[in-house]
Coordinates of C-alpha atoms in Angstrom, one line a residue:
X1134 CA -16.8 0.1 -1.5
X1135 CA -19.0 3.0 -2.2
X1136 CA -21.7 2.0 -0.2
X1137 CA -19.3 1.1 2.5
X1138 CA -16.7 4.4 2.4
X1139 CA -19.8 6.7 1.6
X1140 CA -22.7 5.7 3.6
X1141 CA -20.9 3.1 6.6
X1142 CA -17.6 4.8 6.9
X1143 CA -18.0 8.1 5.6
X1144 CA -14.7 10.0 5.8
X1145 CA -14.5 13.5 6.4
X1146 CA -11.0 15.7 7.0
X1147 CA -10.9 17.4 10.7
X1148 CA -6.9 18.4 11.1
X1149 CA -4.4 21.1 10.0
X1150 CA -2.7 19.0 8.1
X1151 CA -5.5 18.3 5.8
X1152 CA -6.6 21.9 5.1
X1153 CA -3.0 22.3 5.1
X1154 CA -1.7 19.8 2.5
X1155 CA -4.7 20.4 0.1
X1156 CA -3.3 23.7 -0.9
X1157 CA 0.5 22.5 -1.6
X1158 CA 1.0 22.2 -5.4
X1159 CA 3.3 19.4 -6.1
X1160 CA 6.1 19.0 -8.8
X1161 CA 7.1 16.2 -11.3
X1162 CA 10.7 16.8 -10.1
X1163 CA 12.6 16.2 -6.6
X1164 CA 13.7 19.2 -5.2
X1165 CA 17.3 18.6 -2.9
X1166 CA 17.3 19.5 0.3
X1167 CA 13.6 20.3 0.7
X1168 CA 11.4 18.6 3.1
X1169 CA 9.8 15.6 1.8
X1170 CA 11.7 15.9 -1.9
X1171 CA 10.8 11.8 -2.7
X1172 CA 7.4 12.7 -2.2
X1173 CA 5.8 13.7 -5.4
X1174 CA 2.9 12.1 -5.9
X1175 CA 0.5 12.2 -2.4
X1176 CA 0.6 16.2 -2.7
X1177 CA -0.5 16.1 -6.6
X1178 CA -3.6 13.6 -5.2
X1179 CA -4.3 15.9 -2.7
X1180 CA -4.7 19.1 -4.1
X1181 CA -6.3 17.2 -7.1
X1182 CA -9.0 15.9 -5.0
X1183 CA -9.7 18.7 -3.2
X1184 CA -10.1 20.8 -7.2
X1185 CA -12.1 18.3 -8.5
X1186 CA -14.7 17.6 -5.2
X1187 CA -14.8 22.1 -5.5
X1188 CA -15.1 22.7 -9.2
X1189 CA -16.5 19.6 -10.4
X1190 CA -18.4 17.3 -7.1
X1191 CA -19.8 20.7 -5.6
X1192 CA -21.8 21.9 -8.7
X1193 CA -22.7 18.9 -10.0
X1194 CA -24.2 17.4 -6.6
X1195 CA -25.1 20.5 -4.8
X1196 CA -23.3 19.6 -1.7
X1197 CA -20.8 22.4 0.3
X1198 CA -17.4 22.0 0.8
X1199 CA -17.0 19.1 3.4
X1200 CA -19.5 16.6 2.0
X1201 CA -18.2 17.1 -1.3
X1202 CA -14.4 16.1 0.1
X1203 CA -16.1 13.2 1.6
X1204 CA -17.9 12.3 -1.0
X1205 CA -14.7 12.2 -3.4
X1206 CA -12.6 10.5 -0.9
X1207 CA -15.2 7.3 -0.9
X1208 CA -14.5 7.7 -4.9
X1209 CA -11.3 7.5 -4.4
X1210 CA -10.6 5.0 -2.2
X1211 CA -13.6 2.9 -4.3
X1212 CA -11.8 3.0 -7.5
X1213 CA -8.4 2.3 -6.2
X1214 CA -9.7 -0.7 -4.1
X1215 CA -11.0 -1.9 -6.9
X1216 CA -8.8 -1.5 -9.6
X1217 CA -6.1 -3.4 -7.0
X1218 CA -8.5 -6.3 -6.6
X1219 CA -8.9 -6.3 -10.4
X1220 CA -5.3 -6.6 -11.0
X1221 CA -5.2 -9.5 -8.1
X1222 CA -7.7 -11.1 -9.3
X1223 CA -6.4 -11.3 -13.2
X1224 CA -3.1 -12.5 -11.6
X1225 CA -5.1 -15.3 -10.1
X1226 CA -6.6 -16.4 -13.3
X1227 CA -3.1 -16.1 -14.9
X1228 CA -2.2 -19.0 -12.6
X1229 CA -4.7 -21.0 -13.8
X1230 CA -7.3 -20.6 -11.1
X1231 CA -11.2 -20.9 -12.2
X1232 CA -13.0 -18.0 -12.1
X1233 CA -14.9 -19.2 -8.6
X1234 CA -11.3 -19.7 -7.1
X1235 CA -9.7 -16.3 -8.6
X1236 CA -13.1 -14.3 -7.2
X1237 CA -12.9 -16.5 -3.3
X1238 CA -8.7 -15.5 -3.1
X1239 CA -9.7 -11.7 -4.3
X1240 CA -12.6 -11.8 -1.3
X1241 CA -10.5 -13.3 0.9
X1242 CA -7.8 -10.2 0.1
X1243 CA -10.6 -7.6 0.7
X1244 CA -11.6 -9.4 3.7
X1245 CA -8.4 -9.5 5.3
X1246 CA -7.8 -5.8 4.6
X1247 CA -10.9 -5.1 6.8
X1248 CA -10.2 -8.0 9.8
X1249 CA -6.4 -9.2 9.7
X1250 CA -5.8 -6.8 12.7
X1251 CA -7.2 -6.4 15.7
X1252 CA -10.4 -4.3 16.2
X1253 CA -8.3 -1.9 18.7
X1254 CA -5.4 -1.3 16.3
X1255 CA -5.2 0.6 13.2
X1256 CA -7.4 -1.6 10.5
X1257 CA -5.9 -1.3 6.5
X1258 CA -9.1 -0.2 5.1
X1259 CA -10.5 2.0 7.8
X1260 CA -8.6 5.2 7.5
X1261 CA -10.5 7.6 9.7
X1262 CA -9.6 5.3 12.7
X1263 CA -10.0 8.0 15.5
X1264 CA -8.2 6.1 18.3
X1265 CA -5.0 4.8 16.3
X1266 CA -1.8 6.9 16.6
X1267 CA -2.0 10.1 14.2
X1268 CA -4.7 8.9 12.3
X1269 CA -6.3 12.5 12.6
X1270 CA -5.5 13.7 9.1
X1271 CA -7.4 11.3 7.3
X1272 CA -7.4 13.3 3.9
X1273 CA -3.5 13.1 4.5
X1274 CA -3.4 9.4 4.8
X1275 CA -5.4 8.6 1.6
X1276 CA -2.9 10.2 -0.2
X1277 CA 0.1 9.8 1.5
X1278 CA 0.0 6.2 2.7
X1279 CA -3.2 4.2 1.3
X1280 CA -2.7 5.3 -2.3
X1281 CA 0.7 4.8 -2.8
X1282 CA 0.4 1.3 -1.3
X1283 CA -2.3 0.8 -3.8
X1284 CA -0.4 1.8 -6.3
X1285 CA 2.8 -0.4 -5.3
X1286 CA 0.9 -3.6 -4.6
X1287 CA -0.7 -3.4 -7.8
X1288 CA 2.4 -3.1 -9.9
X1289 CA 4.1 -5.9 -7.5
X1290 CA 1.2 -7.9 -9.1
X1291 CA 2.5 -6.9 -12.7
X1292 CA 5.7 -7.9 -12.5
X1293 CA 4.8 -11.1 -10.2
X1294 CA 3.1 -12.0 -13.3
X1295 CA 6.4 -11.0 -15.7
X1296 CA 8.2 -13.0 -13.5
X1297 CA 5.9 -16.2 -13.6
X1298 CA 5.5 -15.7 -17.1
X1299 CA 9.1 -16.3 -17.3
X1300 CA 9.5 -19.2 -15.4
X1301 CA 6.3 -20.7 -17.5
X1302 CA 4.0 -20.3 -13.9
X1303 CA 1.2 -18.7 -15.5
X1304 CA -1.2 -19.7 -18.3
X1305 CA -3.4 -16.6 -19.0
X1306 CA -2.4 -13.1 -19.4
X1307 CA -3.4 -10.6 -16.8
X1308 CA -4.3 -8.0 -19.3
X1309 CA -5.7 -8.1 -22.6
X1310 CA -3.9 -4.5 -24.4
X1311 CA -5.0 -3.7 -27.9
X1312 CA -2.9 -0.3 -27.7
X1313 CA 0.3 0.6 -29.3
X1314 CA 3.4 -1.3 -27.5
X1315 CA 4.8 2.5 -26.8
X1316 CA 1.7 3.8 -25.2
X1317 CA 2.0 0.9 -22.6
X1318 CA 5.6 1.7 -22.4
X1319 CA 5.4 5.1 -21.7
X1320 CA 2.5 5.2 -19.4
X1321 CA 3.9 2.3 -17.2
X1322 CA 7.8 4.4 -17.3
X1323 CA 5.2 7.5 -15.8
X1324 CA 3.5 5.0 -13.4
X1325 CA 6.4 3.4 -12.3
X1326 CA 8.1 7.1 -11.7
X1327 CA 5.1 8.2 -9.5
X1328 CA 5.3 5.0 -7.3
X1329 CA 9.0 5.4 -6.6
X1330 CA 8.4 9.4 -6.0
X1331 CA 5.7 8.8 -3.7
X1332 CA 7.1 7.8 0.1
X1333 CA 9.9 5.9 1.2
X1334 CA 7.8 3.6 2.9
X1335 CA 5.4 2.2 0.3
X1336 CA 7.9 2.5 -2.5
X1337 CA 9.6 0.0 -0.9
X1338 CA 7.3 -2.8 -1.4
X1339 CA 8.0 -2.7 -5.1
X1340 CA 11.9 -1.6 -5.4
X1341 CA 12.8 -4.5 -2.6
X1342 CA 10.6 -7.2 -4.7
X1343 CA 12.8 -6.2 -7.7
X1344 CA 16.1 -6.0 -6.0
X1345 CA 15.2 -9.7 -4.4
X1346 CA 14.4 -11.0 -7.9
X1347 CA 17.2 -9.7 -9.6
X1348 CA 19.4 -11.3 -6.8
X1349 CA 18.2 -14.8 -7.1
X1350 CA 18.2 -14.3 -11.0
X1351 CA 21.8 -13.8 -10.7
X1352 CA 22.7 -16.7 -8.1
X1353 CA 20.7 -18.7 -10.2
X1354 CA 22.7 -17.1 -13.7
X1355 CA 26.1 -17.8 -11.7
X1356 CA 25.4 -21.3 -10.8
X1357 CA 24.3 -22.4 -14.5
X1358 CA 27.7 -20.4 -16.4
X1359 CA 30.5 -20.1 -12.9
X1360 CA 32.5 -18.7 -16.1
X1361 CA 30.8 -15.3 -17.1
X1362 CA 29.5 -14.7 -13.4
X1363 CA 31.2 -10.8 -14.1
X1364 CA 29.3 -10.5 -17.2
X1365 CA 26.4 -8.3 -16.2
X1366 CA 25.3 -7.3 -19.9
X1367 CA 25.0 -11.0 -20.6
X1368 CA 23.1 -11.3 -17.4
X1369 CA 20.7 -8.3 -18.1
X1370 CA 20.4 -9.9 -21.7
X1371 CA 19.0 -13.5 -20.4
X1372 CA 16.7 -11.6 -18.4
X1373 CA 15.1 -9.6 -20.8
X1374 CA 11.8 -7.8 -20.2
X1375 CA 12.2 -8.4 -16.8
X1376 CA 15.6 -7.6 -15.9
X1377 CA 14.6 -4.2 -17.6
X1378 CA 11.9 -3.6 -15.5
X1379 CA 13.3 -4.5 -12.6
X1380 CA 16.9 -2.8 -13.2
X1381 CA 14.3 0.6 -13.6
X1382 CA 12.7 0.3 -10.7
X1383 CA 15.7 -0.3 -8.6
X1384 CA 17.8 2.0 -9.9
X1385 CA 14.6 4.9 -9.5
X1386 CA 13.8 3.9 -6.2
X1387 CA 17.9 4.4 -5.2
X1388 CA 17.3 8.1 -6.6
X1389 CA 14.2 8.5 -4.4
X1390 CA 16.1 7.3 -1.5
X1391 CA 19.2 9.7 -1.9
X1392 CA 17.0 12.4 -2.3
X1393 CA 14.9 11.8 1.0
X1394 CA 18.4 10.8 3.2
X1395 CA 19.0 14.3 2.4
X1396 CA 16.1 16.2 3.2
X1397 CA 15.2 18.1 6.3
X1398 CA 12.6 15.5 7.5
X1399 CA 15.5 12.9 7.7
X1400 CA 17.5 15.1 9.5
X1401 CA 14.9 15.7 11.7
X1402 CA 14.0 12.1 12.5
X1403 CA 17.2 11.8 14.5
X1404 CA 19.5 8.9 14.8
X1405 CA 18.9 5.1 14.8
X1406 CA 17.5 3.7 17.4
X1407 CA 17.4 -0.4 16.4
X1408 CA 16.4 -1.8 19.6
X1409 CA 13.4 0.5 19.4
X1410 CA 12.8 -0.5 15.6
X1411 CA 12.8 -4.4 16.4
X1412 CA 10.2 -4.0 19.8
X1413 CA 7.5 -1.6 17.9
X1414 CA 8.0 -4.2 15.2
X1415 CA 7.8 -7.7 17.5
X1416 CA 4.3 -5.6 19.4
X1417 CA 2.7 -4.5 15.8
X1418 CA 2.8 -7.9 14.4
X1419 CA 1.1 -9.3 17.8
X1420 CA -1.3 -6.6 16.7
X1421 CA -2.2 -9.2 13.8
X1422 CA -4.9 -12.0 14.3
X1423 CA -4.1 -15.2 15.6
X1424 CA -5.8 -16.8 13.1
X1425 CA -4.4 -14.4 10.4
X1426 CA -0.9 -15.4 11.5
X1427 CA -1.6 -19.1 12.0
X1428 CA -2.9 -18.9 8.0
X1429 CA 0.2 -17.3 7.0
X1430 CA 2.2 -19.7 8.5
X1431 CA 0.2 -22.7 7.4
X1432 CA 0.4 -21.1 3.7
X1433 CA 4.4 -20.6 3.9
X1434 CA 5.1 -24.3 5.2
X1435 CA 2.8 -25.8 2.1
X1436 CA 4.0 -23.7 -0.4
X1437 CA 7.1 -24.4 1.1
X1438 CA 6.2 -28.3 0.8
X1439 CA 4.9 -27.4 -2.8
X1440 CA 8.1 -25.7 -4.0
X1441 CA 10.1 -28.9 -2.3
X1442 CA 8.5 -31.4 -4.5
X1443 CA 8.1 -28.5 -8.0
X1444 CA 11.6 -27.4 -8.7
X1445 CA 9.8 -25.2 -11.1
X1446 CA 8.4 -22.9 -8.4
X1447 CA 11.5 -22.7 -6.4
X1448 CA 13.3 -19.8 -7.6
X1449 CA 9.7 -18.1 -7.9
X1450 CA 9.4 -19.2 -3.8
X1451 CA 12.3 -18.3 -2.8
X1452 CA 11.8 -14.6 -4.0
X1453 CA 9.1 -14.2 -2.6
X1454 CA 10.4 -15.5 0.9
X1455 CA 13.5 -13.5 0.7
X1456 CA 11.1 -10.2 -0.2
X1457 CA 9.1 -10.6 2.9
X1458 CA 12.1 -10.9 5.2
X1459 CA 14.3 -8.1 3.6
X1460 CA 10.7 -5.8 3.7
X1461 CA 10.2 -6.6 7.5
X1462 CA 14.0 -6.0 8.0
X1463 CA 13.9 -2.7 5.6
X1464 CA 10.9 -1.8 8.1
X1465 CA 12.5 -2.2 10.9
X1466 CA 15.3 0.5 9.9
X1467 CA 12.6 2.8 8.5
X1468 CA 10.7 2.8 12.0
X1469 CA 14.3 3.3 14.2
X1470 CA 14.6 5.9 12.1
X1471 CA 11.1 8.1 11.5
X1472 CA 9.4 6.6 14.4
X1473 CA 6.7 4.4 15.6
X1474 CA 3.5 4.9 13.6
X1475 CA 1.1 2.1 12.7
X1476 CA 0.3 3.7 9.1
X1477 CA 4.1 3.5 8.2
X1478 CA 4.7 0.1 8.2
X1479 CA 0.7 -0.4 7.0
X1480 CA 2.0 -1.6 3.5
X1481 CA 4.5 -4.5 5.0
X1482 CA 0.5 -6.3 6.4
X1483 CA -0.9 -5.5 3.4
X1484 CA 2.1 -7.3 1.4
X1485 CA 1.3 -10.0 3.7
X1486 CA -1.8 -10.4 3.2
X1487 CA -1.1 -10.1 -0.9
X1488 CA 1.7 -12.8 -0.7
X1489 CA -0.3 -15.2 1.2
X1490 CA -3.3 -14.9 -1.7
X1491 CA -0.7 -15.7 -4.3
X1492 CA 0.6 -18.2 -2.2
X1493 CA -3.3 -19.7 -2.1
X1494 CA -3.9 -19.5 -5.5
X1495 CA -0.6 -22.0 -6.2
X1496 CA -1.6 -24.9 -3.6
X1497 CA -5.8 -24.9 -4.7
X1498 CA -5.6 -24.0 -8.3
X1499 CA -5.7 -28.0 -9.1
X1500 CA -8.0 -28.6 -6.7
X1501 CA -12.0 -29.1 -7.6
X1502 CA -12.9 -29.8 -3.9
X1503 CA -11.0 -26.6 -2.5
X1504 CA -13.3 -24.0 -2.7
X1505 CA -15.4 -25.0 0.5
X1506 CA -11.8 -26.0 2.5
X1507 CA -10.5 -22.6 1.6
X1508 CA -13.7 -20.6 2.0
X1509 CA -14.1 -22.3 5.6
X1510 CA -10.6 -22.1 7.0
X1511 CA -10.0 -18.7 5.5
X1512 CA -13.1 -16.9 7.0
X1513 CA -12.5 -19.0 10.4
X1514 CA -9.4 -17.8 10.1
X1515 CA -9.8 -14.3 9.7
X1516 CA -13.2 -13.2 11.7
X1517 CA -12.9 -15.3 14.9
X1518 CA -12.8 -14.4 17.5
X1519 CA -14.9 -11.8 15.6
X1520 CA -14.7 -8.6 17.2
X1521 CA -16.9 -5.7 16.3
X1522 CA -15.0 -2.1 15.2
X1523 CA -16.5 -0.1 18.4
X1524 CA -14.2 3.1 17.5
X1525 CA -16.1 4.8 14.8
X1526 CA -19.7 5.5 15.8
X1527 CA -22.0 7.4 13.6
X1528 CA -22.0 10.0 16.4
X1529 CA -17.9 10.6 16.4
X1530 CA -18.3 11.5 12.7
X1531 CA -21.3 13.6 12.6
X1532 CA -19.6 15.5 15.4
X1533 CA -16.3 16.3 13.2
X1534 CA -18.1 16.2 10.3
X1535 CA -20.5 19.8 12.3
X1536 CA -16.7 20.8 13.8
X1537 CA -15.0 20.9 10.0
X1538 CA -17.4 22.6 8.6
X1539 CA -17.5 25.2 11.3
X1540 CA -13.7 25.5 10.9
X1541 CA -14.1 26.5 7.3
X1542 CA -16.6 29.2 7.8
X1543 CA -14.4 30.5 10.1
X1544 CA -11.6 29.9 7.9
X1545 CA -13.7 31.9 4.7
X1546 CA -14.5 34.4 7.2
X1547 CA -11.3 35.2 7.7
X1548 CA -10.1 34.9 4.4
X1549 CA -12.8 37.7 3.4
X1550 CA -11.8 39.6 5.8
X1551 CA -8.0 39.5 4.7
X1552 CA -6.4 37.7 7.4
X1553 CA -5.0 34.5 7.3
X1554 CA -7.5 31.2 6.9
X1555 CA -4.3 29.2 8.1
X1556 CA -3.3 30.5 11.1
X1557 CA -0.4 28.9 13.0
X1558 CA -2.3 29.4 16.2
X1559 CA -5.5 27.4 14.8
X1560 CA -3.4 24.5 13.0
X1561 CA -2.2 23.9 17.1
X1562 CA -5.3 24.1 18.6
X1563 CA -6.4 21.8 15.9
X1564 CA -3.5 19.1 17.1
X1565 CA -4.7 19.6 20.7
X1566 CA -8.3 19.2 19.8
X1567 CA -8.5 16.3 18.1
X1568 CA -4.9 14.2 18.5
X1569 CA -5.9 10.8 18.9
X1570 CA -9.7 11.2 19.6
X1571 CA -9.4 13.3 22.0
X1572 CA -12.4 15.7 20.9

């Protein structure tokens, strides 16, 4: 990841939103009727990356401001993707997979992040696509969309493990934690709070899974005990720790959604347009590679057959199927309200890829000869027909790098002269010049 994001695919901020949001200090408390009250985590990430770039990276490396931010972006993306891969790998092992199978499926997730979409659209692990819609503000994209999506997917892996543990489907622990329980509990609540107050499109990933899981568990609960179906306390007591986690997550998301609905941004978006949302979702799904869609559908059919034969898997698989369907429906509503943006629904595609990896480990964990078949089928499905990524040449990066440096020099000179370093006219000019690769 460091070699890729630091050298092969370096990231440079060059649009007005990157500079403007970098100086916006966030708060841990949402404020009603503000512009984006539910987005507490992204401004902290973006400002924190800028502060570390200036006060740590620049003195230690001797790089200038732009190059230090480029290096900080590479470090940040490498760390978050590595942590997500580790959690996914540990989840694979908990289902009884061998180390080689766990590594193979984790690699499939990484390969899919690069290759599951066609080259002319926004690749999931390639944020600095100058041709994709809205990809000008790269630094903002990392903090507002990539990290919140990755954080919620990482927490989803832990919640999915707790559910599988409750259903006696896993064999090995996902983590080994010698720390006191109160430290883990406090840290988990803080991380969960930041995940649900990151951005609505990303927090949907975890919150919708928790909501669907509670619904499925409640259906099974009343099916076993029809006389006490109205006893919510008995239901939560039967769920134990898992029920508390899901309920807390769902309540946090409801609070964040309430604040988001009563925000200036929601009022700015306008009314819902369901026909547009459905059409945009359909066109977005067509951007996925045919090989990935084929593999996803075949894996889904295979896991349904396995769940039909194994009754212990049915609640687990039913929850996942209802989750991905409900997630798609909610994303349609989100796009209908907020407009058509590829990065807005990128979390849905990552969730589909993540879910397929979970299905694959359940299907292949007992087969000794499945490694070769799994590798050949997955690689063929992802990479055929292979399309080289042509939308981000080195010349483009170097051009925008020099342009950003000259812009920073002009802003610093204006600041020394007592002028506004970020005048509105400059921001408007920046947007016109850099919109959709238009330099």
